[in-house]
Coordinates of C-alpha atoms in Angstrom, one line a residue:
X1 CA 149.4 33.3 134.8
X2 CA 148.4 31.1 132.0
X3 CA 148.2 32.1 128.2
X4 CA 144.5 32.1 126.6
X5 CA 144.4 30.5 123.4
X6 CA 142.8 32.3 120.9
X7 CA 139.7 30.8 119.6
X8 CA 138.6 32.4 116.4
X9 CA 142.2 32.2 114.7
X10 CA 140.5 29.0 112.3
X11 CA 137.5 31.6 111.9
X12 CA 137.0 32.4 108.0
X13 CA 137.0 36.1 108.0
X14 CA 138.5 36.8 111.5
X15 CA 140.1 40.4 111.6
X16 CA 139.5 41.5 114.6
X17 CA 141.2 44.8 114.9
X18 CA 141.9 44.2 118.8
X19 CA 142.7 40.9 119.0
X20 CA 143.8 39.0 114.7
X21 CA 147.5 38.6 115.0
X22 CA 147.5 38.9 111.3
X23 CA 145.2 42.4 110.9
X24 CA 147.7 44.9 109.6
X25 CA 146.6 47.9 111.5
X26 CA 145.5 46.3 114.1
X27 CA 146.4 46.1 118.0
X28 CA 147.3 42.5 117.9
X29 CA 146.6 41.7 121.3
X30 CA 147.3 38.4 123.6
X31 CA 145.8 37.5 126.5
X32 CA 146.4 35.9 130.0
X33 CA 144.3 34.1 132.9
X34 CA 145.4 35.5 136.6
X35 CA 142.7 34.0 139.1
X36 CA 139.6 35.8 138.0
X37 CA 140.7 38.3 135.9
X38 CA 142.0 38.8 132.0
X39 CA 145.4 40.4 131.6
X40 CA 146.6 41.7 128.1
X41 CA 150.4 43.5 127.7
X42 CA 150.8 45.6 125.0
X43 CA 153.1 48.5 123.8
X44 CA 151.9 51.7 122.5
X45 CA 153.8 52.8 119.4
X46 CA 153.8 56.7 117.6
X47 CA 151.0 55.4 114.8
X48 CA 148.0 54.9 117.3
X49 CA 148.8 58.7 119.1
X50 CA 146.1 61.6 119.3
X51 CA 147.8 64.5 120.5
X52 CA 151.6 64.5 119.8
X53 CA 153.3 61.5 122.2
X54 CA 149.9 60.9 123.4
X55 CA 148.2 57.5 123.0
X56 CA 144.6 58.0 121.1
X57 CA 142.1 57.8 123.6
X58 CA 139.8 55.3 121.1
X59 CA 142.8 53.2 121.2
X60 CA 142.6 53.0 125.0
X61 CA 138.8 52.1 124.7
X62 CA 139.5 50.0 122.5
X63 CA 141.9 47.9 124.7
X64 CA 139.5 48.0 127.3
X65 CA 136.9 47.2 125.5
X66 CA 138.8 43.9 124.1
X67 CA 139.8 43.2 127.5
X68 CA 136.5 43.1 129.1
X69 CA 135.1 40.8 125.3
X70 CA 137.9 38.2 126.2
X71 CA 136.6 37.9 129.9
X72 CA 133.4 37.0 128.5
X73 CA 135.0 34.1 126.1
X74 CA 137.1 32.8 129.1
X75 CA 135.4 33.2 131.8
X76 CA 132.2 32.3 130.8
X77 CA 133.1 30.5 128.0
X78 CA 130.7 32.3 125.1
X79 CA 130.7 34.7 122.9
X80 CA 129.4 38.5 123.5
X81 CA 128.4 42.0 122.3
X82 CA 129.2 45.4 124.0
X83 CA 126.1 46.8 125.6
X84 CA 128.0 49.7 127.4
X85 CA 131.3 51.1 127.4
X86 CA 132.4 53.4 130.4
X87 CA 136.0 55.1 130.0
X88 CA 137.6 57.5 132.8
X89 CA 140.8 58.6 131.4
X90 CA 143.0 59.2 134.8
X91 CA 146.5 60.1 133.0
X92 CA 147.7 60.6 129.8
X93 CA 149.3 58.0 128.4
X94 CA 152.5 58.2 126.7
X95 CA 152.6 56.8 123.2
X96 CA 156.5 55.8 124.0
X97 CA 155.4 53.7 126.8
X98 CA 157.3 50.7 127.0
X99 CA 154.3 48.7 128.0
X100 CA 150.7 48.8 129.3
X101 CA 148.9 46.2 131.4
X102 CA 145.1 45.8 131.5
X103 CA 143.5 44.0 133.8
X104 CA 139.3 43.2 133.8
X105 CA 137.3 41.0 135.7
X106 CA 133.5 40.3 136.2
X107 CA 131.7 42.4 138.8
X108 CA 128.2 41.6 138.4
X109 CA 125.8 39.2 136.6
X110 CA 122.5 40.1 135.6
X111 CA 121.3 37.4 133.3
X112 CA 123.1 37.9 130.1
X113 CA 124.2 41.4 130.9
X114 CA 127.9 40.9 132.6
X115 CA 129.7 44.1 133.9
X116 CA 133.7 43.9 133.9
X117 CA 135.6 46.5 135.5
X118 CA 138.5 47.2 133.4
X119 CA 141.8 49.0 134.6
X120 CA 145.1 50.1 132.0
X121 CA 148.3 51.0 134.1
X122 CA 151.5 52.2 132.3
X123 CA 154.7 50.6 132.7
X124 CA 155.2 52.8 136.3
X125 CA 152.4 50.7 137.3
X126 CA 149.7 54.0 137.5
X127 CA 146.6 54.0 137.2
X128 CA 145.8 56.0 133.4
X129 CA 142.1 54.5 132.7
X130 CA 139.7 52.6 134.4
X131 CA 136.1 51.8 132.6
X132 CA 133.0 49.2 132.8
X133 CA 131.7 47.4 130.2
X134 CA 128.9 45.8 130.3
X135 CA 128.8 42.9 128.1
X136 CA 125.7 40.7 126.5
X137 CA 126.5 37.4 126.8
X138 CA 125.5 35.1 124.3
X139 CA 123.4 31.8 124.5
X140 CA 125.4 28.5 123.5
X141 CA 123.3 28.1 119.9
X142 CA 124.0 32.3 119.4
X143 CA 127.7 31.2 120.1
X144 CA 128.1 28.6 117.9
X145 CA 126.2 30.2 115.0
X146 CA 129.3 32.8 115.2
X147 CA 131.8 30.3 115.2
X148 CA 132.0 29.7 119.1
X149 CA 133.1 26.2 120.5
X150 CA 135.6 26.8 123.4
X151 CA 138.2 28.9 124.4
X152 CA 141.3 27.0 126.3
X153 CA 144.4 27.8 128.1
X154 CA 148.0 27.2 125.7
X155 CA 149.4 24.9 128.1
X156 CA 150.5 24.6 131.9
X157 CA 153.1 26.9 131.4
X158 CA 152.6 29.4 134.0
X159 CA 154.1 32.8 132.8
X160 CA 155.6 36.4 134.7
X161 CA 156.0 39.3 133.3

């Protein structure tokens, strides 16, 4: 497992609320290349809960909907809009969770319209979401007019969690 580097931290403006390490309130997220699929870790804390000890159930879109963007700017190398967003929430999760995994990867390809199947275990390792996204990928000039050049692996480090 290999560490993505983030491309849009030299962005003016960037504050993505998934993925800006320096967004106040947001999730800052991280990600990682396994094989074909994206992997982010992250740990709930008591400020992004719904119910009491319950992690919001936007907040779990949203991770799986950041998942499935940063598949798009690895994998295909490009930037990308959410077309759709499918969520089945399987199990509460607990806001106290040490950590969650996600895990999404490309199941189909239909011109610029990607699909990613998305799953979020807790730290047991159970299954509490699974959703599709499906993704509109955008053309190299679209890209680049958004501040797109490349998105590249840390290093050679190979990393286990």
């Amino acid at each position: 497992m290999r560490k993505i580097k983030n491309p849009w931290l030299k962005k003016e403006g960037y504050n993505c609320f998934g993925c800006a390490p320096d967004n106040p309130i947001g999730l800052h997220m991280e990600f990682f290349e396994e094989e074909d699929a994206v992997l982010s870790f992250w740990c709930p804390q008591d400020h992004y809960q719904g119910w009491v000890g319950t992690l919001h159930g936007g907040i779990i879109s949203t991770l799986i909907d950041e998942t499935a963007g940063w598949v798009i700017t690895r994998k295909l190398q490009t930037a990308g809009v959410t077309a759709q967003l499918h969520v089945n929430f399987c199990k509460p999760v607990s806001s106290s969770d040490p950590q969650l995994s996600i895990r999404a990867w490309i199941t189909e390809r239909k011109r610029n319209f990607i699909t990613i199947k998305v799953i979020v275990k807790n730290a047991k390792e159970e299954t509490c979401a699974e959703g599709e996204a499906v993704y509109f990928a955008m053309n190299e000039e679209k890209a680049r007019e958004m501040g797109f050049t490349e998105c590249e692996l840390e290093n050679e480090e190979m990393f286990s969690f």
